[in-house]
Coordinates of C-alpha atoms in Angstrom, one line a residue:
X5 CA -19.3 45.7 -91.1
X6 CA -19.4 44.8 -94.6
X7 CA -20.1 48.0 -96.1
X8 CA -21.8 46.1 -99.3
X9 CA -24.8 44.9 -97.9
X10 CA -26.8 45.1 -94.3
X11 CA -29.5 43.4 -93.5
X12 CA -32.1 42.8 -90.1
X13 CA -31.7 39.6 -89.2
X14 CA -34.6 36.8 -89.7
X15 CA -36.8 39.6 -90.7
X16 CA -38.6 40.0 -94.3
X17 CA -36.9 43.0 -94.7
X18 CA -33.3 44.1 -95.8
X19 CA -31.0 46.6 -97.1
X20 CA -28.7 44.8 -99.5
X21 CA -28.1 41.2 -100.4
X22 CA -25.3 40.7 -102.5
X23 CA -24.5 37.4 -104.6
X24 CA -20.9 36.5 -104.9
X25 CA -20.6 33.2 -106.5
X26 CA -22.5 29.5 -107.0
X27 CA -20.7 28.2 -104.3
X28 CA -19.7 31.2 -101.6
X29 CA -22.5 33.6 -101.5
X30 CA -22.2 36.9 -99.8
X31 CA -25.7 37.5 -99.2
X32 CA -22.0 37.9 -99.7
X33 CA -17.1 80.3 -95.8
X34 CA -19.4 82.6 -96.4
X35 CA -20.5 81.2 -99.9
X36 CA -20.1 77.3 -98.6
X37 CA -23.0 75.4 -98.9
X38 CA -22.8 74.4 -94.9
X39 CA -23.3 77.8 -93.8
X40 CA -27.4 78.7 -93.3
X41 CA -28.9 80.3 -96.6
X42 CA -29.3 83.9 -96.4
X43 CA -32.8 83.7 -95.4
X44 CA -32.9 81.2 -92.7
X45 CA -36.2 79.3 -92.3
X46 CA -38.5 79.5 -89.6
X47 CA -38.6 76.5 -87.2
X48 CA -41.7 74.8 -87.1
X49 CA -43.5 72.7 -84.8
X50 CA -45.4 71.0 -87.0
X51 CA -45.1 67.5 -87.9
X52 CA -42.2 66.3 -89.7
X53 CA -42.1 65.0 -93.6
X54 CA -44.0 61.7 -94.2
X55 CA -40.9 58.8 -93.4
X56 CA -38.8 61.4 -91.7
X57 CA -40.4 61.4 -87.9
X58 CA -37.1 60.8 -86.2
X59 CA -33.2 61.1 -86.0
X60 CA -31.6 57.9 -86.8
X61 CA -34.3 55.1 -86.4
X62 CA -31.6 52.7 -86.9
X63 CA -27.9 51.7 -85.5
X64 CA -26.3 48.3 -87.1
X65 CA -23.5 46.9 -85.0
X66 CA -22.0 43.6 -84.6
X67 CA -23.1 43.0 -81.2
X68 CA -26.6 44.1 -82.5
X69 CA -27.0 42.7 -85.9
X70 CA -24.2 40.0 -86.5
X71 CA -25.1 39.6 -90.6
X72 CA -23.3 40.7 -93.9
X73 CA -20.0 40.8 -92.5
X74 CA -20.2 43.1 -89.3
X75 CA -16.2 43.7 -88.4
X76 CA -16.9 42.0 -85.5
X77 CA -13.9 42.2 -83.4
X78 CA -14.5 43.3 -79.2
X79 CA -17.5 44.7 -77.6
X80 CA -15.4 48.0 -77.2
X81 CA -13.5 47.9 -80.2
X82 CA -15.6 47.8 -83.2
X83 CA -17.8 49.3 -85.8
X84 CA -21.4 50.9 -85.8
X85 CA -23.4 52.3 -88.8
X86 CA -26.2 54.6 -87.9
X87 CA -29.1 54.9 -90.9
X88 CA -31.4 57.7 -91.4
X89 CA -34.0 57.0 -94.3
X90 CA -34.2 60.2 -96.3
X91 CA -37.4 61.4 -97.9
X92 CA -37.2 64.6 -100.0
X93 CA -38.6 66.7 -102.5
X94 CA -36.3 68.9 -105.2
X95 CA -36.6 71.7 -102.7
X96 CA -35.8 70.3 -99.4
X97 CA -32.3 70.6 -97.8
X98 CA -31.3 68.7 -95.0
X99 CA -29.0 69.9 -92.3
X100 CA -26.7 67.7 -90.2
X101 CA -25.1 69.7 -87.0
X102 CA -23.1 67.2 -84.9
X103 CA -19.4 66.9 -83.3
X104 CA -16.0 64.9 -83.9
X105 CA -16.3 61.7 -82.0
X106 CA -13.8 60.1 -80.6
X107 CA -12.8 57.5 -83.2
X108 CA -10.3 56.5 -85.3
X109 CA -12.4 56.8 -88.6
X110 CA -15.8 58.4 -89.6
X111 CA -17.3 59.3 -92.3
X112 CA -21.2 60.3 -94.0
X113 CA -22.6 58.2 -96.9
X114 CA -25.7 59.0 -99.3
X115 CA -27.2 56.4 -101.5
X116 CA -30.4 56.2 -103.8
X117 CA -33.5 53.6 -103.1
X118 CA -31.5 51.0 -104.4
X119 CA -28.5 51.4 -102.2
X120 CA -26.4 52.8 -104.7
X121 CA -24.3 56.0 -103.9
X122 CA -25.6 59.3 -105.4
X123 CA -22.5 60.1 -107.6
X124 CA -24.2 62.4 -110.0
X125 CA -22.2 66.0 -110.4
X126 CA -19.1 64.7 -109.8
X127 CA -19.7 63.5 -106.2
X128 CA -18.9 59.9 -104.9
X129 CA -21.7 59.9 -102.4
X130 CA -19.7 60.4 -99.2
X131 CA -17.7 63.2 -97.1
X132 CA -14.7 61.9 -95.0
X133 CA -13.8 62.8 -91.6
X134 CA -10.6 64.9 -92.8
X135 CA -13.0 66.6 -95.4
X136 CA -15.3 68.0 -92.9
X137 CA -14.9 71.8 -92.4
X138 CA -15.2 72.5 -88.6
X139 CA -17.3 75.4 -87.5
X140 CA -15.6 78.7 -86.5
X141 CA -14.0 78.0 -83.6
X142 CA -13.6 74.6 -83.6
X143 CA -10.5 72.6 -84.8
X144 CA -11.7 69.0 -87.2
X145 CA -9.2 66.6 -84.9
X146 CA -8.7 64.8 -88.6
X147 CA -7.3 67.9 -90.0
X148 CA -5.0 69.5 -87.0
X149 CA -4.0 67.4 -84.1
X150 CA -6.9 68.1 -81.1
X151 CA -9.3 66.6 -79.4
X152 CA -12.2 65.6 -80.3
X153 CA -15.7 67.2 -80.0
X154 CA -15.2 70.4 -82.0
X155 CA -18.6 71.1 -83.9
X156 CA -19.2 70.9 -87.8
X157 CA -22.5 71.2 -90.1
X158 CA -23.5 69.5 -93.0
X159 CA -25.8 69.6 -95.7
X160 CA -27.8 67.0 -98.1
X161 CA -29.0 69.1 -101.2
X162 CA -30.6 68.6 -104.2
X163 CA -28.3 71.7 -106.0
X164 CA -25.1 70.3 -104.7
X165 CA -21.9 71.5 -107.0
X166 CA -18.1 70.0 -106.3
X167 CA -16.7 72.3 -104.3
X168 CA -18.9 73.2 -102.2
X169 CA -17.9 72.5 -98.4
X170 CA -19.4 70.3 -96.4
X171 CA -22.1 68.8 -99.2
X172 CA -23.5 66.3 -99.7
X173 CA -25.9 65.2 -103.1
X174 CA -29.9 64.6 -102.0
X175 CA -30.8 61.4 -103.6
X176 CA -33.2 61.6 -106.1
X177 CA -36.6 60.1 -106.2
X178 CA -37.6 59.5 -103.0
X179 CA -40.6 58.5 -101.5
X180 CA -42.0 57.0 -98.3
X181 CA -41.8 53.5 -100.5
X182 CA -38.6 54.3 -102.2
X183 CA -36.5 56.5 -99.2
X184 CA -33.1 57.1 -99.6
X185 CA -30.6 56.8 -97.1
X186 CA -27.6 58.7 -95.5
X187 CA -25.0 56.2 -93.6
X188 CA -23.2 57.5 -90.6
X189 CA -19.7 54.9 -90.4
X190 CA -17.8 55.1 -87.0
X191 CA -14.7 52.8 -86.6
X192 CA -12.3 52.3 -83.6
X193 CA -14.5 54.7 -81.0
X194 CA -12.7 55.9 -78.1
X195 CA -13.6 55.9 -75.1
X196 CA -17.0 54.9 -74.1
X197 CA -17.3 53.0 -77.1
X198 CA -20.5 53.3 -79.8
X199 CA -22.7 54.5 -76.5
X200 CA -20.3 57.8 -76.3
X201 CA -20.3 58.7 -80.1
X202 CA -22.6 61.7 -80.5
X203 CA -25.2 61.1 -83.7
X204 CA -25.5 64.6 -85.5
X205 CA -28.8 66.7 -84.7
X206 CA -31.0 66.7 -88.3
X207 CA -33.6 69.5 -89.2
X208 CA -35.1 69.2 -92.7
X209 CA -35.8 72.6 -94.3
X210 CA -38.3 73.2 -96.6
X211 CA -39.2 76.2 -98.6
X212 CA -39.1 78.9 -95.4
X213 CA -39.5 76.7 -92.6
X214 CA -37.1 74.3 -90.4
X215 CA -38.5 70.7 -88.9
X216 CA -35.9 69.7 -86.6
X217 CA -36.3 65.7 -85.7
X218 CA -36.2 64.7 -82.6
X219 CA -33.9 62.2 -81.6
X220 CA -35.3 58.5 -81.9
X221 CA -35.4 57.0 -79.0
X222 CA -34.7 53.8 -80.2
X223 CA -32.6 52.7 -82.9
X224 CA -34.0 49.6 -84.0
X225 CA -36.6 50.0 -86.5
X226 CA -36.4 48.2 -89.4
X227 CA -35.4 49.2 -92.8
X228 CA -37.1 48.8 -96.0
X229 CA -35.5 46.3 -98.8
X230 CA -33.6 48.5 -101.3
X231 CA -34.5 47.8 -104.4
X232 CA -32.5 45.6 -107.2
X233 CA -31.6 43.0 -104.3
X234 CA -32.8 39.2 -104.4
X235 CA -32.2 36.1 -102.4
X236 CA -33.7 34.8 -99.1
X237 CA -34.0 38.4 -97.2
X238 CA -37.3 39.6 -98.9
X239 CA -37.9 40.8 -102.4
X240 CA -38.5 44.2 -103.8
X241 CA -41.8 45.6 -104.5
X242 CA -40.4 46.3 -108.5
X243 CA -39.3 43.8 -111.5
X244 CA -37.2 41.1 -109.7
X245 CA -33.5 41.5 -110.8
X246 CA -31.2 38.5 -111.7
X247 CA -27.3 38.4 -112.2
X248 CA -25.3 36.2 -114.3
X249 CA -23.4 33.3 -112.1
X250 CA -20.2 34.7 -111.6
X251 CA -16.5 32.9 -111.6
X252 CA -16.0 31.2 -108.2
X253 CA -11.8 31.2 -108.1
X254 CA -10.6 28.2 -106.0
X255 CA -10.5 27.4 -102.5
X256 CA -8.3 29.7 -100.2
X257 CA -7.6 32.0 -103.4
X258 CA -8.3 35.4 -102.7
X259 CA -9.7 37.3 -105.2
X260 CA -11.7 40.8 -105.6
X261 CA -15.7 41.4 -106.2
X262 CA -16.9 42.9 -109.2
X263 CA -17.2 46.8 -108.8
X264 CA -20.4 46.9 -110.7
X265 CA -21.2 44.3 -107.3
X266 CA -19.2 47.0 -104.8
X267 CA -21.1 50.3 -106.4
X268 CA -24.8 49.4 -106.8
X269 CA -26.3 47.1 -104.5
X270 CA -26.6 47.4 -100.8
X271 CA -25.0 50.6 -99.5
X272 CA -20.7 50.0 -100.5
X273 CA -18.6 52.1 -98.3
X274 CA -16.2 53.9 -100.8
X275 CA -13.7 53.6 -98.7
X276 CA -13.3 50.2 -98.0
X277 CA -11.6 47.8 -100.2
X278 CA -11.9 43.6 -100.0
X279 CA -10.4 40.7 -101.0
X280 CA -11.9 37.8 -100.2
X281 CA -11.6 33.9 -100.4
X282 CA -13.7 30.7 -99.5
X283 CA -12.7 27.7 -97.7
X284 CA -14.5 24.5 -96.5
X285 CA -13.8 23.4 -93.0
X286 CA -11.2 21.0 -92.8
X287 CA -11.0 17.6 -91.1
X288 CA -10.8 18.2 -87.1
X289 CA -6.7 17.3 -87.0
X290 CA -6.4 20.1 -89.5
X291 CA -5.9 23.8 -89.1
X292 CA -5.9 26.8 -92.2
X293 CA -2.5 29.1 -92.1
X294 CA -2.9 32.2 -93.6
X295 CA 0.1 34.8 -94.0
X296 CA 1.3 37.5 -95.7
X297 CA 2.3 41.4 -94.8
X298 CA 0.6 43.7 -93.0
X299 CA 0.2 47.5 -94.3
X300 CA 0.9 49.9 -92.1
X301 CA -2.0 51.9 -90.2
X302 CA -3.4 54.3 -87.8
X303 CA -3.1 52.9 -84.6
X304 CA -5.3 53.4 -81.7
X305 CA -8.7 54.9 -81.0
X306 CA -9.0 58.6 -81.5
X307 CA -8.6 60.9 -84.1
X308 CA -5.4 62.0 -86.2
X309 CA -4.3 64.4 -89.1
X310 CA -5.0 62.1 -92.5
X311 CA -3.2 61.7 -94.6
X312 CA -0.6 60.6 -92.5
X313 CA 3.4 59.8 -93.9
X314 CA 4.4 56.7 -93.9
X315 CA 1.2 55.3 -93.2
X316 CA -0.2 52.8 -96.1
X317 CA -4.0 52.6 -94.8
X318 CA -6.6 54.0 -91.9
X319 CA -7.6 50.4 -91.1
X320 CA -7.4 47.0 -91.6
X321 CA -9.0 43.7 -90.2
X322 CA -9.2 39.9 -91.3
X323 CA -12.8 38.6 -91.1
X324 CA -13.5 34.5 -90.8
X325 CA -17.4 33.9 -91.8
X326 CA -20.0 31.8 -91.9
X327 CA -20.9 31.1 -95.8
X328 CA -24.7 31.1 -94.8
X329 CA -27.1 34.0 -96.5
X330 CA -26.5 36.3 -93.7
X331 CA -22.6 35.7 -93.8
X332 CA -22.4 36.3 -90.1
X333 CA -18.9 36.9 -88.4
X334 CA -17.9 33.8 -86.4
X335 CA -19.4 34.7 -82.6
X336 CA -18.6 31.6 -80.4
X337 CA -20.1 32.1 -76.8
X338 CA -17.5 31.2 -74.6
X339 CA -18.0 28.9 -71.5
X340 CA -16.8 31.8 -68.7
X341 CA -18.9 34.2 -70.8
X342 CA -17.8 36.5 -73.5
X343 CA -17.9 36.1 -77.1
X344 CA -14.8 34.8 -79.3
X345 CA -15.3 36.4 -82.9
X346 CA -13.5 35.5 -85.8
X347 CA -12.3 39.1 -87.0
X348 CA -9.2 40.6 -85.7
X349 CA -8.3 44.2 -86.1
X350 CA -4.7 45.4 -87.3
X351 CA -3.7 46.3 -83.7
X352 CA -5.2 42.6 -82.0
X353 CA -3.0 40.7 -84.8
X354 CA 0.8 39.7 -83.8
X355 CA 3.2 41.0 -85.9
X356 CA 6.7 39.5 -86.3
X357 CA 9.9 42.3 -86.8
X358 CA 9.0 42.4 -90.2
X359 CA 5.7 43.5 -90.0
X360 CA 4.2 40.0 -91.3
X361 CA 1.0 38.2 -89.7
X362 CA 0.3 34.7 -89.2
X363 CA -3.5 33.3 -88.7
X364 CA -4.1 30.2 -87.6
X365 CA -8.1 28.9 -87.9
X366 CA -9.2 26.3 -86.1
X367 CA -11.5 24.7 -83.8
X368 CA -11.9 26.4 -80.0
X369 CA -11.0 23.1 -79.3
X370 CA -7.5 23.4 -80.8
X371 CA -6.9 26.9 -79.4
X372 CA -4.4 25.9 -76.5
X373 CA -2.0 24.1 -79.1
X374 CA -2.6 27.4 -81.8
X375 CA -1.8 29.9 -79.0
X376 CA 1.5 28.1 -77.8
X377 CA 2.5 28.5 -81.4
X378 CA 4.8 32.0 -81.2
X379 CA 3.9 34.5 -83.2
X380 CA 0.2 33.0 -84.2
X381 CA -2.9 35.2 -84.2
X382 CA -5.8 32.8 -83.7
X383 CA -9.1 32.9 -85.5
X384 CA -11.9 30.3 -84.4
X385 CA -14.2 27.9 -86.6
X386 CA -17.4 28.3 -85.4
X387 CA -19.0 26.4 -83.2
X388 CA -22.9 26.4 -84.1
X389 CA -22.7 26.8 -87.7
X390 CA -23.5 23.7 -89.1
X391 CA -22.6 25.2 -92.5
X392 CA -18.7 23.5 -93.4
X393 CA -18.3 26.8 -95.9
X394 CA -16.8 29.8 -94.6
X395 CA -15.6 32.8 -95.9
X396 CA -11.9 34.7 -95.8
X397 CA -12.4 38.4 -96.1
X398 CA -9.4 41.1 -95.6
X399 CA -10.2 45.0 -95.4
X400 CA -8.5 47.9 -96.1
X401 CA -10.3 50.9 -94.9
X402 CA -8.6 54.8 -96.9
X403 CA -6.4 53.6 -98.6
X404 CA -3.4 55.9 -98.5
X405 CA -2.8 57.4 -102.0
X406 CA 1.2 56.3 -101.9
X407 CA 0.6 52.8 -101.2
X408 CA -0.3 50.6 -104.7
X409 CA -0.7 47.2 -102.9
X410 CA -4.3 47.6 -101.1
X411 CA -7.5 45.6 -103.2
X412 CA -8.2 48.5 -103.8
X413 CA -5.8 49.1 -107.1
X414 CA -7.0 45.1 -108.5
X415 CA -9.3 46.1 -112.1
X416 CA -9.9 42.3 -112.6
X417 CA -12.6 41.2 -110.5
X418 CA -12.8 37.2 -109.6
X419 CA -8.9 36.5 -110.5
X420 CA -6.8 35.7 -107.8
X421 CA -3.6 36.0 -110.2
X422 CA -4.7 39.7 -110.6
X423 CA -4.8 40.3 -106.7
X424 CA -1.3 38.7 -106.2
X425 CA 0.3 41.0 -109.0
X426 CA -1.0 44.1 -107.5
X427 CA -0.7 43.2 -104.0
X428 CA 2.6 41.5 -103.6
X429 CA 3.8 40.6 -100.6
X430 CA 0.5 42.1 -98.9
X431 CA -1.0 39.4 -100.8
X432 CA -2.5 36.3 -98.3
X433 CA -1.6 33.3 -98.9
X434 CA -4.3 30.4 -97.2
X435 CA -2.9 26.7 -96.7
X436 CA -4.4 23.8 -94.8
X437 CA -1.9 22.1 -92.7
X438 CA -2.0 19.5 -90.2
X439 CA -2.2 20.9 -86.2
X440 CA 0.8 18.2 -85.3
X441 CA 3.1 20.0 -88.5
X442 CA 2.0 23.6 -86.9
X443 CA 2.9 22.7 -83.3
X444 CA 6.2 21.0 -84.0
X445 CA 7.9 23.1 -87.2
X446 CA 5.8 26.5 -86.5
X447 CA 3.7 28.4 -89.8
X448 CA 6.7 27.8 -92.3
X449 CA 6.7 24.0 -91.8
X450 CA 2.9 24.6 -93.2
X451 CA 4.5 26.1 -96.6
X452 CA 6.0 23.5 -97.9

């Protein structure tokens, strides 16, 4: 999912809308803080803090919520984002006791009421899998190669100092209008998919006592708008924010978002990095080629030791989609059943020996001719948008410190010149090309 923005679909309210241009819009130890104090509260019974009656009121996943970019890619082979609304006082700690799924990446985010992350001390708002301290006894599958499951605890305090393990900043200000929110990310789950990934148990201590929440037994409630977002999706209850219209670069240019965009509205995952391009559908005879190198990555579904050598990033994925207000991934319902969507993950995209990729987009109708093409990955048009705008977005998901050719390392936002010069020969390169010059001369016949 596009980790700038989520959003309940057809609903009034939202968390995150995010404008990208006039014509593409992305609606667009003993002392560590995660052992128990020394004086450990007394559990309680009573009722739980106003806005805080359950654990994790609500899970966003493609097949749930197809809007702002979900990394839709299989049913079993995807994303989810769990959300639990956060309201605190100055004095309040919450505690997070859960297990290593089985996934290829996870991580916990914290952001204010406006979807910003809490980056004050010195903190960048989130804890990474290979961070996570386990508990005694256990083994963080991130850290040391093992299996999944070992235990780990967390907190979310006000009094947060870098350094501390296993901490995480509480957001300040928080009320039941304006909550804040922790984000729990899980990419690439094993096996069982999302349904087998444990969500953490949270108990919210105040003063001397513990409330532990129970477990929601949905996770579908809807979120409250943060505020400083605009647009179709609702407004927020304070002063109505407006942005300056931004630099739309050309058609099939790929460019990066402004970080002032990235950092402050609608819940950006700090480890995710985009580049992204817009294209108009072409005529029906015509297909879009897009090709360039692939980084290297973590490949399949459980946990390893990060950071790993010779590996440039955790994850990667190329997303088609639709350039309505909700910017959903392409989903075409297919006529045996199942659902074609236009993302493919690094491991579902052919490779050739040199470790380049080759998209072809085009119409379900033109898949036969794509997929006879060797060495193709095909990504459909959809088929219900009326909408002829669309929306190219790569991601590169922890970044590797070694590699310097990720989105990631662009400064200049909205110049496709900059993205090139950083990324190389990572760098994507988008051309329209007729089906007939595809099938007979293959993807190179298309760069000339």
């Amino acid at each position: 999912m596009l980790d700038i923005g989520l959003t309940r679909p057809g609903r009034g309210r939202a968390v995150g809308l995010i404008g990208v241009g006039a014509a593409i819009v992305l609606a667009l130890s003993a002392c560590s803080s995660s052992q128990p104090p020394n004086s450990a509260p007394t559990a309680s019974a009573g009722s739980s803090p106003p806005g805080m009656s359950c654990a994790w009121p609500t899970q966003l996943d493609p097949q749930a919520d197809n809007s702002l970019v979900p990394d839709a890619v299989s049913v079993d082979s995807t994303e989810g984002v769990w959300i639990q609304p956060i309201v605190a006082s100055a004095n309040t700690r919450i505690v997070l006791s859960g297990h290593f799924p089985d996934a290829r990446y996870a991580s916990f985010s914290v952001y204010t009421p406006s979807g910003g992350p809490v980056t004050s001390q010195g903190f960048d708002g989130s804890l990474d899998d290979y961070q996570i301290a386990p508990q005694p006894g256990s083994v963080n599958p991130w850290q040391r190669t093992a299996p999944p499951g070992g235990g780990f605890t967390l907190v979310i305090r006000s009094d947060a100092a870098p350094g501390q393990a296993n901490t995480l900043p509480m957001p300040p200000g928080t009320t039941n209008q304006r909550p804040g929110y922790v984000l729990y990310r899980v990419y690439a789950p094993g096996r069982g998919g999302l349904s087998a990934v444990p969500l953490p148990a949270l108990t919210v201590q105040q003063a001397t006592t513990a409330h532990p929440l129970p477990p929601c037994r949905q996770h579908h409630t809807e979120l409250p708008m943060m505020e400083g977002t605009s647009g179709a999706a609702g407004r927020s209850s304070g002063t109505p924010t407006t942005s300056p219209r931004p630099i739309t670069p050309p058609q099939l240019a790929f460019y990066t978002l402004p970080r002032s965009v990235l950092s402050s509205r609608g819940s950006a995952n700090a480890d995710t990095a985009y580049a992204v391009a817009w294209l108009v559908r072409p005529r029906a005879d015509k297909v879009v080629v897009v090709t360039g190198k692939a980084p290297t990555f973590v490949p399949g579904n459980d946990p390893s030791p990060w950071p790993a050598p010779g590996t440039d990033v955790r994850y990667w994925s190329m997303c088609l989609l639709a350039g309505t207000a909700r910017t959903p991934a392409v989903a075409n319902a297919l006529p045996g059943g199942g659902i074609d969507y236009g993302c493919s993950a690094d491991e579902a995209t052919t490779l050739d020996s040199a470790g380049n990729y080759t998209y072809v987009i085009g119409s379900e109708a033109q898949r036969a001719a794509i997929s006879g093409v060797p060495g193709v990955t095909f990504l459909p048009f959809a088929t219900t948008q009326s909408t002829p705008l669309y929306v190219l977005m790569l991601r590169n998901m922890l970044v590797s410190t070694t590699f310097a050719h990720s989105p990631r390392d662009v400064t200049q936002a909205n110049d496709p010149g900059a993205v090139a010069a950083v990324m190389g020969p990572y760098y994507p390169h988008a051309v329209v090309c007729p089906l007939t010059t595809l099938t007979a001369g293959g993807p190179q016949a298309c760069q000339h």
